[in-house]
Tab-separated table of C-alpha atoms in Angstrom:
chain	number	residue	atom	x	y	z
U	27	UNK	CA	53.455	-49.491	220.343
U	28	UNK	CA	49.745	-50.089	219.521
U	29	UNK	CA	47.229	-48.767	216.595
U	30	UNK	CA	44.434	-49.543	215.209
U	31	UNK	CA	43.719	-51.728	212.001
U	32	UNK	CA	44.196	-49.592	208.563
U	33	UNK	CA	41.652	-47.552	207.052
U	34	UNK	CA	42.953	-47.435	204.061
U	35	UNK	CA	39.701	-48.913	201.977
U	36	UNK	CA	37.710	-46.455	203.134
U	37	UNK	CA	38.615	-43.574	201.819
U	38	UNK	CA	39.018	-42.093	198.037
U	39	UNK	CA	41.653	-40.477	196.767
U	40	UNK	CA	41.792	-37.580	194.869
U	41	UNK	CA	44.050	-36.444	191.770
U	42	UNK	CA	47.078	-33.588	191.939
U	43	UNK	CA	46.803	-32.172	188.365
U	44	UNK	CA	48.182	-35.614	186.841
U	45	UNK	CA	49.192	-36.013	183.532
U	46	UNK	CA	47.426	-37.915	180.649
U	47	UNK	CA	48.984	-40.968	178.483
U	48	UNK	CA	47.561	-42.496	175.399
U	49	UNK	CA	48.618	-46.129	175.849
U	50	UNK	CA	48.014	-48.566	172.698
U	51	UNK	CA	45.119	-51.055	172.813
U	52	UNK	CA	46.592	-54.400	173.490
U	53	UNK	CA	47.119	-56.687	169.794
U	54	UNK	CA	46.407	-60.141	170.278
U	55	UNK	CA	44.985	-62.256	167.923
U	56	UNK	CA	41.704	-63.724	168.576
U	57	UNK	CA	41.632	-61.382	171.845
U	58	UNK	CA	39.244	-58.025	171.974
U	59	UNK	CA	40.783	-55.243	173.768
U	60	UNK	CA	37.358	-55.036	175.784
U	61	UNK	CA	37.813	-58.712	176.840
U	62	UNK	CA	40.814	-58.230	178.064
U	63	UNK	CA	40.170	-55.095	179.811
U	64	UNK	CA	37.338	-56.824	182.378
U	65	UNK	CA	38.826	-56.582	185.780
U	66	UNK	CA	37.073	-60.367	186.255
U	67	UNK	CA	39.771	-60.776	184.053
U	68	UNK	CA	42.366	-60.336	187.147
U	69	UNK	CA	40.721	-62.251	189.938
U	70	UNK	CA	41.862	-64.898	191.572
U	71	UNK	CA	40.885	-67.132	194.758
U	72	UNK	CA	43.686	-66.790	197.610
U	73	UNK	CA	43.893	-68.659	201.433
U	74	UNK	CA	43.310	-65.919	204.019
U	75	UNK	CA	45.705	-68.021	205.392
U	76	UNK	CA	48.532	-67.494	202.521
U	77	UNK	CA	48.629	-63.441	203.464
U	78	UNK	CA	51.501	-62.923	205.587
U	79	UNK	CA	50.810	-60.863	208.588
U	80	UNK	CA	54.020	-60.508	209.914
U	81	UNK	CA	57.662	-60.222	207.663
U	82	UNK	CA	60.153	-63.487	208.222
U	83	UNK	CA	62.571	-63.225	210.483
U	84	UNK	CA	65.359	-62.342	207.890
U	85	UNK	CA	65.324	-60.455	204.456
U	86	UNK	CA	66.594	-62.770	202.451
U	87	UNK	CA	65.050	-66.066	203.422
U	88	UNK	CA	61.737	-64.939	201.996
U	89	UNK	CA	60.990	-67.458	198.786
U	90	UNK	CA	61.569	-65.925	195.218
U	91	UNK	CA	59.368	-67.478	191.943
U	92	UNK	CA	61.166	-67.124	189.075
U	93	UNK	CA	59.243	-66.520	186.220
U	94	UNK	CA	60.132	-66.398	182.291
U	95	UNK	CA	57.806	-64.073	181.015
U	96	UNK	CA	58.302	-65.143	177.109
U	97	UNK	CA	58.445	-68.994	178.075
U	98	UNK	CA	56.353	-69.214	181.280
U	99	UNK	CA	58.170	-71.512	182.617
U	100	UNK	CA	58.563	-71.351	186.327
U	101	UNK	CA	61.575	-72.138	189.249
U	102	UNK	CA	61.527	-71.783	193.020
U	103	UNK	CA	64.168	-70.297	194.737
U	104	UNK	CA	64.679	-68.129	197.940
U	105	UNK	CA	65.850	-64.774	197.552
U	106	UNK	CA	69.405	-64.286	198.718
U	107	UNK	CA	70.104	-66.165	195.690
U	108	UNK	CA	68.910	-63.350	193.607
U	109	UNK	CA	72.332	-63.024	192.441
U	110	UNK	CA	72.459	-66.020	190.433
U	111	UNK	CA	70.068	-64.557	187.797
U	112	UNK	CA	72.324	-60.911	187.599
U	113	UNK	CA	74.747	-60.502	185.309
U	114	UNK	CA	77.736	-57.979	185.336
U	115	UNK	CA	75.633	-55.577	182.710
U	116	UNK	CA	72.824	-55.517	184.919
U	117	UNK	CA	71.231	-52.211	186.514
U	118	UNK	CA	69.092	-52.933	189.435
U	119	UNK	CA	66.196	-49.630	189.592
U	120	UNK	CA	65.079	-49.092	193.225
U	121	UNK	CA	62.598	-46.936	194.802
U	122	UNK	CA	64.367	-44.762	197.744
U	123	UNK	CA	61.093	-43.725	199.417
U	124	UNK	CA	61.227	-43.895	203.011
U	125	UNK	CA	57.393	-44.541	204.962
U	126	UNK	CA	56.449	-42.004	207.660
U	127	UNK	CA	54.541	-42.556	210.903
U	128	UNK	CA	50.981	-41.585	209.057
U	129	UNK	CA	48.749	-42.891	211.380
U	130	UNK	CA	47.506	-40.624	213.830
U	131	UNK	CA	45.114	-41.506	216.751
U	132	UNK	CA	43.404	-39.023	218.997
U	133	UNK	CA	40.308	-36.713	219.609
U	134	UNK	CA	38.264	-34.035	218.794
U	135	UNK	CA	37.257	-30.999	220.593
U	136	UNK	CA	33.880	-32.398	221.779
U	137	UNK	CA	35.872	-35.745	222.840
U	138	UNK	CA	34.833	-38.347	219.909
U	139	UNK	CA	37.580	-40.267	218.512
U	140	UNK	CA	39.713	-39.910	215.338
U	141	UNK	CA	41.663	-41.487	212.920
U	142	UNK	CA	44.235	-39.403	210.387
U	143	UNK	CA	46.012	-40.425	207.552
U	144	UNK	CA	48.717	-37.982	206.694
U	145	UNK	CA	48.269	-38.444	202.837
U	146	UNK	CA	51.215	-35.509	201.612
U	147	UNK	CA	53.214	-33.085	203.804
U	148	UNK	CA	52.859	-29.683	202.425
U	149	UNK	CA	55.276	-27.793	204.873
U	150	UNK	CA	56.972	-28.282	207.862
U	151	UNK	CA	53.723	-28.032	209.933
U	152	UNK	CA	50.479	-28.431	207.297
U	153	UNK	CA	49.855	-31.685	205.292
U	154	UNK	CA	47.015	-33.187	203.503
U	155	UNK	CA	44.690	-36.256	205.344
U	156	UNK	CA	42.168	-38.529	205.463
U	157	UNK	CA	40.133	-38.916	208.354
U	158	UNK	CA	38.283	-41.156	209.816
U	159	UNK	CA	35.493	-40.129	211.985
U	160	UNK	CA	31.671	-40.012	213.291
U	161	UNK	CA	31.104	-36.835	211.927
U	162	UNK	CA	32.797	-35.158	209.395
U	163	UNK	CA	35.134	-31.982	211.095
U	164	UNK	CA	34.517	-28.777	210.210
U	165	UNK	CA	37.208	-25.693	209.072
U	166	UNK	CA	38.099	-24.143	212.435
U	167	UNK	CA	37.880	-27.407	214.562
U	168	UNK	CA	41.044	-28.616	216.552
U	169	UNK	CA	41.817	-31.911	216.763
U	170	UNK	CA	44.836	-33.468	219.734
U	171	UNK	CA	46.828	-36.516	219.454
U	172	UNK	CA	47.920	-38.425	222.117
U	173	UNK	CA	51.806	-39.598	221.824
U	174	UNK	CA	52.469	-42.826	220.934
U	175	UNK	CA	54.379	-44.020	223.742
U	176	UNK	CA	52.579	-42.651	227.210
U	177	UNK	CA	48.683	-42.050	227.374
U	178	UNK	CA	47.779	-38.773	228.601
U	179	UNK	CA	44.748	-37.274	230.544
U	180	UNK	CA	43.471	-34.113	228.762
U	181	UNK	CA	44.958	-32.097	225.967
U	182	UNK	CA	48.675	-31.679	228.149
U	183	UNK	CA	51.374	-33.127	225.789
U	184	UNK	CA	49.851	-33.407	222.902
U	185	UNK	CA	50.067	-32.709	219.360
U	186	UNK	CA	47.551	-30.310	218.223
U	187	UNK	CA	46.452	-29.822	214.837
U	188	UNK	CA	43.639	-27.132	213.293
U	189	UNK	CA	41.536	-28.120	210.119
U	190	UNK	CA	42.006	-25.404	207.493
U	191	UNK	CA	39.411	-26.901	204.865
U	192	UNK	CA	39.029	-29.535	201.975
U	193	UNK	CA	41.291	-30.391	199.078
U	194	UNK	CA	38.837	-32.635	196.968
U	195	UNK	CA	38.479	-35.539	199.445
U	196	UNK	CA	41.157	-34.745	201.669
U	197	UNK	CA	41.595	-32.400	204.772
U	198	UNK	CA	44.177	-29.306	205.115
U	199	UNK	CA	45.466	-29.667	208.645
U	200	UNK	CA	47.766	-26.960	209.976
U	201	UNK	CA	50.100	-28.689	213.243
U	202	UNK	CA	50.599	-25.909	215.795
U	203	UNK	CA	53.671	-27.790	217.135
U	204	UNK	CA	56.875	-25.487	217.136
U	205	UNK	CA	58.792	-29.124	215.995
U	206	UNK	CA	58.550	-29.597	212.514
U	207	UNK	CA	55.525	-31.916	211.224
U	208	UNK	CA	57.737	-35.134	210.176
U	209	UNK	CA	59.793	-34.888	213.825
U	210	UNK	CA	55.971	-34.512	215.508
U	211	UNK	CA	54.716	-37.879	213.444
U	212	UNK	CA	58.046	-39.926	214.686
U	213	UNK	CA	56.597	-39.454	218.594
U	214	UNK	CA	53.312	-39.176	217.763
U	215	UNK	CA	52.551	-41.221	214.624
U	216	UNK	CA	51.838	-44.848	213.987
U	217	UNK	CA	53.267	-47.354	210.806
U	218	UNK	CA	50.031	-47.279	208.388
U	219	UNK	CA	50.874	-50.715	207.617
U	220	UNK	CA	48.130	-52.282	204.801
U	221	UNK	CA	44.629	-52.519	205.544
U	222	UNK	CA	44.960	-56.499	204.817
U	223	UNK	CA	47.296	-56.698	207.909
U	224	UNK	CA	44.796	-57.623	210.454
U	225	UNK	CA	46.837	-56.879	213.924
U	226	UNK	CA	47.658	-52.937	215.125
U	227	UNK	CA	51.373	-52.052	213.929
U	228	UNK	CA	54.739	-52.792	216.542
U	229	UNK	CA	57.843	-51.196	217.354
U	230	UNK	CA	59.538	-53.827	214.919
U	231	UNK	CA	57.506	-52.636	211.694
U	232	UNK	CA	59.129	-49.025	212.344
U	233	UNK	CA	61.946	-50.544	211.024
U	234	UNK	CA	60.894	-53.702	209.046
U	235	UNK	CA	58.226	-51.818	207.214
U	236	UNK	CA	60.970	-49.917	205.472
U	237	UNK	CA	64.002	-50.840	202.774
U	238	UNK	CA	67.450	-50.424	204.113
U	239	UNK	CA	68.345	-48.068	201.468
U	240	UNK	CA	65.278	-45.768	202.055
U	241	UNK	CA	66.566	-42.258	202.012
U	242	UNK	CA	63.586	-39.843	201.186
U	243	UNK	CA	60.787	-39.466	203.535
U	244	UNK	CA	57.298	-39.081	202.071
U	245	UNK	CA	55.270	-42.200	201.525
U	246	UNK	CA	52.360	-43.955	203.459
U	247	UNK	CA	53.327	-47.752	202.149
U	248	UNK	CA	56.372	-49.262	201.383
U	249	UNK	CA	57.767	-50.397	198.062
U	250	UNK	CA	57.075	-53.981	199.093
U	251	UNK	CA	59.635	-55.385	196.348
U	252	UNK	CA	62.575	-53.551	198.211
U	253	UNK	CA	62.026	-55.175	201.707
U	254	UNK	CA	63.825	-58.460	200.883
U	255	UNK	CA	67.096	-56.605	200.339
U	256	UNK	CA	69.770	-56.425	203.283
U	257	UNK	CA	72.730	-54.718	203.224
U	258	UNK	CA	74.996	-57.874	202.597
U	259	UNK	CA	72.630	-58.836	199.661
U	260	UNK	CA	73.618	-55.443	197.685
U	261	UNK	CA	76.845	-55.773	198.500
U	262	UNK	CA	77.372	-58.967	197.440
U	263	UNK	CA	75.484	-57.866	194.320
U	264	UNK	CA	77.724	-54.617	193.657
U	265	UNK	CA	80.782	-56.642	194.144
U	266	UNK	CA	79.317	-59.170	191.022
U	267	UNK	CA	79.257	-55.841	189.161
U	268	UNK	CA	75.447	-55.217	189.171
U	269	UNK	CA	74.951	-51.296	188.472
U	270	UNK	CA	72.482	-50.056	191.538
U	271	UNK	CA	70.412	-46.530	190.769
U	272	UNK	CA	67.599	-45.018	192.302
U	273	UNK	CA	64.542	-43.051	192.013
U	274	UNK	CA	61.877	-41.544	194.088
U	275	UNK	CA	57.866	-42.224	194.117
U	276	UNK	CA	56.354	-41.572	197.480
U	277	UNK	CA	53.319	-44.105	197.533
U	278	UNK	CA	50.301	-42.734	198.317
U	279	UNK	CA	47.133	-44.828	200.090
U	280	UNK	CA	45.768	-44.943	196.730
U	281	UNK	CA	47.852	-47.710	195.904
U	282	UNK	CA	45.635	-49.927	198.343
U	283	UNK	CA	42.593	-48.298	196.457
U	284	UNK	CA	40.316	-50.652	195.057
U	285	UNK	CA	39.447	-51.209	191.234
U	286	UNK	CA	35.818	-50.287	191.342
U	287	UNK	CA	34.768	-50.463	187.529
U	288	UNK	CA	34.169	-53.368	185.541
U	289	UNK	CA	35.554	-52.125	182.716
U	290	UNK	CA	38.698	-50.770	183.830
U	291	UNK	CA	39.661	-48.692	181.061
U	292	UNK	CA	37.495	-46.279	183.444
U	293	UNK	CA	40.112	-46.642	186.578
U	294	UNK	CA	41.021	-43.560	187.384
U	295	UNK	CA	44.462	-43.699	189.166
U	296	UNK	CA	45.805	-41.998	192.030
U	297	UNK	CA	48.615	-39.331	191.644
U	298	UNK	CA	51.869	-39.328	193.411
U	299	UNK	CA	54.644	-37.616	193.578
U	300	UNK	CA	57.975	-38.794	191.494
U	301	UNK	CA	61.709	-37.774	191.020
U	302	UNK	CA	63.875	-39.611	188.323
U	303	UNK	CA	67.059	-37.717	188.408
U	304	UNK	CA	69.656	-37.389	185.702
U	305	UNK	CA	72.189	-39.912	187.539
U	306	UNK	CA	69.603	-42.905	187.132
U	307	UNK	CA	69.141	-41.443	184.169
U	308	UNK	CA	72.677	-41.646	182.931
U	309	UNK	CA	73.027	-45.271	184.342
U	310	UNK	CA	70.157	-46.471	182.234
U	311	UNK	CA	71.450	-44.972	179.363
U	312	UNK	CA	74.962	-46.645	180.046
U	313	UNK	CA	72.793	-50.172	181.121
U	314	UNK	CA	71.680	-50.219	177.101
U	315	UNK	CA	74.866	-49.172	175.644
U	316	UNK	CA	76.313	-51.908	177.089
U	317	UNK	CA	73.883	-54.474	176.355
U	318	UNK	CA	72.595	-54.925	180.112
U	319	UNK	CA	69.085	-55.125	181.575
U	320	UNK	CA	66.999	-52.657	183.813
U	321	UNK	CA	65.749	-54.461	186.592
U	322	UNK	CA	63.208	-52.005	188.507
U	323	UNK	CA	62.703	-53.285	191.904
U	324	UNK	CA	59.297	-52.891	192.787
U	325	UNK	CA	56.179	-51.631	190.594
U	326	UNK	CA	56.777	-48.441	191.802
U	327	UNK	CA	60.412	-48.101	190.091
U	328	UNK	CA	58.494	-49.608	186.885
U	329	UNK	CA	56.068	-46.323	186.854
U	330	UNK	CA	58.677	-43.888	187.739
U	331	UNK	CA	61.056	-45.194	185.056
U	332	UNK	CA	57.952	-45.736	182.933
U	333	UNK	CA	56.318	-42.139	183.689
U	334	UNK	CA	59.628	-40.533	182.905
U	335	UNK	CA	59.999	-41.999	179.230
U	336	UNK	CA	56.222	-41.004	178.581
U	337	UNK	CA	57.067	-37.246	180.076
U	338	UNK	CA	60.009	-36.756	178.019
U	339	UNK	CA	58.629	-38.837	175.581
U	340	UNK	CA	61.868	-40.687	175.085
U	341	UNK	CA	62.806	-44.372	175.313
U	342	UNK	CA	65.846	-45.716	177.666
U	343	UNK	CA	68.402	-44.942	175.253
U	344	UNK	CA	67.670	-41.127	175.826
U	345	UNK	CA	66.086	-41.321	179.264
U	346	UNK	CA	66.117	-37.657	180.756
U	347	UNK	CA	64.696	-36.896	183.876
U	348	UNK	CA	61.512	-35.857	184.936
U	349	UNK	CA	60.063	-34.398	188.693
U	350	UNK	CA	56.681	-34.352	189.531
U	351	UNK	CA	53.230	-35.753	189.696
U	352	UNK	CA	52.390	-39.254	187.727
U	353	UNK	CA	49.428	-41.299	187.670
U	354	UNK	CA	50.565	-43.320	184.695
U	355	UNK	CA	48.413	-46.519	184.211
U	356	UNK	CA	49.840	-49.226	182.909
U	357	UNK	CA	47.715	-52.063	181.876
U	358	UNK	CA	48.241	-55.369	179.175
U	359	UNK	CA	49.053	-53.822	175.719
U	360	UNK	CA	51.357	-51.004	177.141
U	361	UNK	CA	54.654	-50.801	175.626
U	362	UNK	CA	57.279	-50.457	178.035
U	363	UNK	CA	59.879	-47.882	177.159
U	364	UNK	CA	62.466	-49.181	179.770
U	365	UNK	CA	62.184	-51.614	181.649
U	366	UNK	CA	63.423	-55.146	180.987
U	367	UNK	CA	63.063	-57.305	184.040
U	368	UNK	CA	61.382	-56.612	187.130
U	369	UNK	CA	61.329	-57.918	191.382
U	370	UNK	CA	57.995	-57.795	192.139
U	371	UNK	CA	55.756	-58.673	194.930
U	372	UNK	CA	52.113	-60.909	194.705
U	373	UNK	CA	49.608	-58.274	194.634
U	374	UNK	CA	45.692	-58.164	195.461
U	375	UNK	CA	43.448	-59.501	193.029
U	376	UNK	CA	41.936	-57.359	190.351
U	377	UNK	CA	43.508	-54.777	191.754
U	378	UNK	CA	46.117	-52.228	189.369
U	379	UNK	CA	49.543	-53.567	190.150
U	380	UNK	CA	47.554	-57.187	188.579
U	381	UNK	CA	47.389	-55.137	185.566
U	382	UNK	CA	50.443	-54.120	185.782
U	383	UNK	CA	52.650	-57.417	186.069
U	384	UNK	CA	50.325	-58.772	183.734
U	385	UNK	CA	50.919	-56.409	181.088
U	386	UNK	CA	54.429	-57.089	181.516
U	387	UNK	CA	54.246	-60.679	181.023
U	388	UNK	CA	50.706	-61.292	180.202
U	389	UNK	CA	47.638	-62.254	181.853
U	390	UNK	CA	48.009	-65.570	181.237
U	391	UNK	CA	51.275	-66.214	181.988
U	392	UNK	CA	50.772	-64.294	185.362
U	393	UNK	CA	47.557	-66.119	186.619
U	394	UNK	CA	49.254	-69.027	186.277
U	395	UNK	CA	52.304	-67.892	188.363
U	396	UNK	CA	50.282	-67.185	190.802
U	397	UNK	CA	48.218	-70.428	190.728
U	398	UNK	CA	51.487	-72.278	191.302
U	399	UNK	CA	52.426	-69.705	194.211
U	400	UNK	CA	48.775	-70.400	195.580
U	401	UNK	CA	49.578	-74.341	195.173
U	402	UNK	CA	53.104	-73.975	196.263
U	403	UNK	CA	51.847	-72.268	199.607
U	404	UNK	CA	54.144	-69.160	199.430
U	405	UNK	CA	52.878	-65.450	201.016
U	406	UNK	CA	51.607	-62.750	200.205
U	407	UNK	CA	51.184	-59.217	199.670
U	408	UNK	CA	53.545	-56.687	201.539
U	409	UNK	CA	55.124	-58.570	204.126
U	410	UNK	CA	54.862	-61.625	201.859
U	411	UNK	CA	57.169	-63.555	199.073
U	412	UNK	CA	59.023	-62.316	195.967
U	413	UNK	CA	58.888	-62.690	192.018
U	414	UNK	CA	60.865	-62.212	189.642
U	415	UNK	CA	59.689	-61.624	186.079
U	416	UNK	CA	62.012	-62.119	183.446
C-alpha cells in the first residue's frame, strides 16, 4: 500500500464549541510571565537525521530517558524496563483511541486530483475533511476514490462521496456507499501518518501506527506515548500490581498544527473530542487514597485527565467524569489537578505538547533533556524514543 506524504501543515483547524479555562500565570522569581510565554522560548535545533521514519522492529526496545522533574537529573534506559520505576500503588492512564484510514486519494468530477483528510465522522456515511486540492470544490460536486489495493479505470469500484458545504475550514462530505463510512475507509483509506514522516505509509503502519490496547475508533494520529507498549509489557506490569485505566481523546490533525504566534498566550488550540468515564474515574480516586501515582501515558491522557478536573472543577481526589469537547491548553504555570508522572514522547519544537512537558517539569529542566537526547543520538517524534518524567 502506497500514499502520498501528509498534508497535515497545510491546513487550519477549526474549533467545536470548546470550552474556556483560566489557567494561573506562571510564579517564578526573577521570571516575567511574558518571558516565559515567547514560543522562542521552546525551540530547539534537532538532526533531520535524529527523526525516526520508520518504528524499531520491537515495542519495547525503543530507548526510555528518565527524567526527575524536581532534581533534573537524568538516566538512560530502554523501555521494557519501564517496570523498574512502577510501584504496586501505581495507576498507569492510557489513551484507548484507535487511528482510522483518513487519508483518502482520488479525483474530482472534471478529473484533477485530490487529497482528503477525514477530520471527524459524523454518521455512518458523512464526516468532516480537509482537502487538498487545485481548486477549492464546490457544494454539489462529487468526488471518487480509488481503493487502496487495485487501481481502477473510471469511476467503477469506487467510493463516491458528495460535498454538502463548509463547517468553518472544513468540508461536509456525504459517502453514498451502502457500507458504513469507517468499513469504506479500511479498503479505501490510507494511515495519515505525520507530515514529518517523509515516505508514503505501508501495510505495516496499519498496524504499527496503532497501540495494542486501542479500542475506540476516531482519531487521525496516534497517541505516540502508547506505541512502545506490547502485550507482554502490561502484563508483566499488571502482574507487579500496577492499576491500568483508560480514557478516550480522539486526536485530531490539529495536534500537528503549528504554533504561529510569538506570544503564545494567543494559541488558539484545536478541539477534540474526549470521554473520561467513571471507572478511570474511580481508579484515580482509589490511586490517591492509597498513596499511589497517576502515570498518564501520553499527553493526550494528561489533557483528558486534566480537562476533566477543570470541567468538574474537581481535583483527583473527587475526579468525576466528563464527555465531550476539550481544547484545554496547558502551558508552564498550570497547576495540574491529577497527574503525577507522565510517558511521554520528544515532541516538535515550539510546538504545544513543548509547552506542555515543560510546564510539567519546567522549561529548563526539559530543554536540557532534550539536549542530552539530541547528544545522546536517540529518535524522535512519533515513531521515535520515550521519556519518562517523574
Amino acid at each position: 500500500m502506497a500514499g502520498n506524504v501528509g498534508l497535515f501543515m497545510q491546513y487550519s483547524v477549526p474549533r467545536f464549541h470548546p470550552p474556556k479555562y483560566t489557567i494561573s500565570a506562571p510564579a517564578m522569581s526573577g521570571v516575567t510571565a511574558t518571558k516565559l510565554m515567547k514560543l522562542s522560548d521552546f525551540q530547539y535545533d534537532l538532526p533531520e537525521e535524529l527523526i525516526a521514519h520508520y518504528p524499531e522492529p520491537e515495542r519495547t526496545s525503543s530507548r526510555l530517558l528518565n527524567l526527575n522533574r524536581r532534581t533534573g537529573a537524568m538516566s538512560h534506559h530502554r523501555f521494557h524496563e519501564l517496570g523498574n520505576f512502577l510501584r504496586p500503588d501505581d495507576l498507569l492512564v492510557f489513551n484507548n483511541t484507535r487511528v482510522i484510514a483518513a487519508r483518502l486519494l482520488g479525483q474530482k468530477a472534471s478529473g484533477g486530483r485530490i487529497e482528503v483528510l477525514i477530520e471527524r465522522i459524523l454518521s455512518s456515511h458523512e464526516a468532516l475533511a480537509q482537502i487538498r486540492s487545485s481548486k477549492s470544490p464546490k457544494p454539489g460536486m462529487h468526488l471518487w476514490f480509488a481503493p487502496i489495493d487495485e487501481n481502477q479505470a473510471g469511476n467503477a469500484g469506487q467510493l463516491q462521496a458528495e460535498v454538502l458545504g463548509r463547517q468553518g475550514d472544513f468540508f461536509h462530505l456525504r459517502f453514498t456507499a451502502e457500507a458504513a463510512l469507517p468499513e469504506c475507509l479500511e479498503n479505501f483509506g490510507h494511515i495519515p501518518l505525520p507530515p514529518y514522516i517523509k515516505r508514503p505509509d505501508e501495510t505495516a503502519d496499519r498496524e504499527r501506527y496503532q497501540t495494542v490496547y486501542s479500542a475506540v475508533s476516531g482519531a487521525v494520529a496516534a497517541p505516540t506515548a502508547g506505541l512502545h507498549f506490547d502485550k507482554q509489557l502490561l502484563s508483566y506490569i499488571s502482574q507487579k500490581g500496577v492499576a491500568q485505566g483508560f480514557v478516550t481523546l480522539h486526536v485530531g490533525s490539529g495536534t500537528f498544527r503549528p504554533v504561529r504566534v510569538e506570544n503564545v498566550l494567543e494559541h488558539q488550540m484545536h478541539s477534540e473530542i474526549v470521554v473520561v468515564g467513571e471507572e478511570v474515574c474511580a481508579q484515580v480516586r482509589d490511586c490517591k487514597v492509597r498513596g499511589g501515582r497517576v502515570i498518564a501515558v501520553g499527553t493526550t491522557s494528561v489533557r483528558s485527565l486534566e480537562s476533566a478536573a477543570h470541567q468538574t472543577a474537581t481535583r483527583a481526589a473527587n475526579l468525576r467524569p466528563y464527555t465531550g469537547e476539550t481544547d484545554i491548553f496547558i502551558y508552564p504555570g498550570y497547576d495540574f489537578r491529577v497527574v503525577d508522572a507522565m510517558i511521554t514522547n520528544f515532541h516538535l519544537s515550539e510546538s504545544t505538547l513543548m509547552l506542555l512537558v515543560s510546564a510539567f517539569a519546567s522549561r529548563d529542566k526539559i530543554m536540557a533533556a532534550y539536549q542530552e537526547a539530541i547528544t545522546e543520538r536517540y529518535r524522535f517524534f512519533s515513531y521515535g524514543d520515550a521519556m519518562l518524567i517523574l
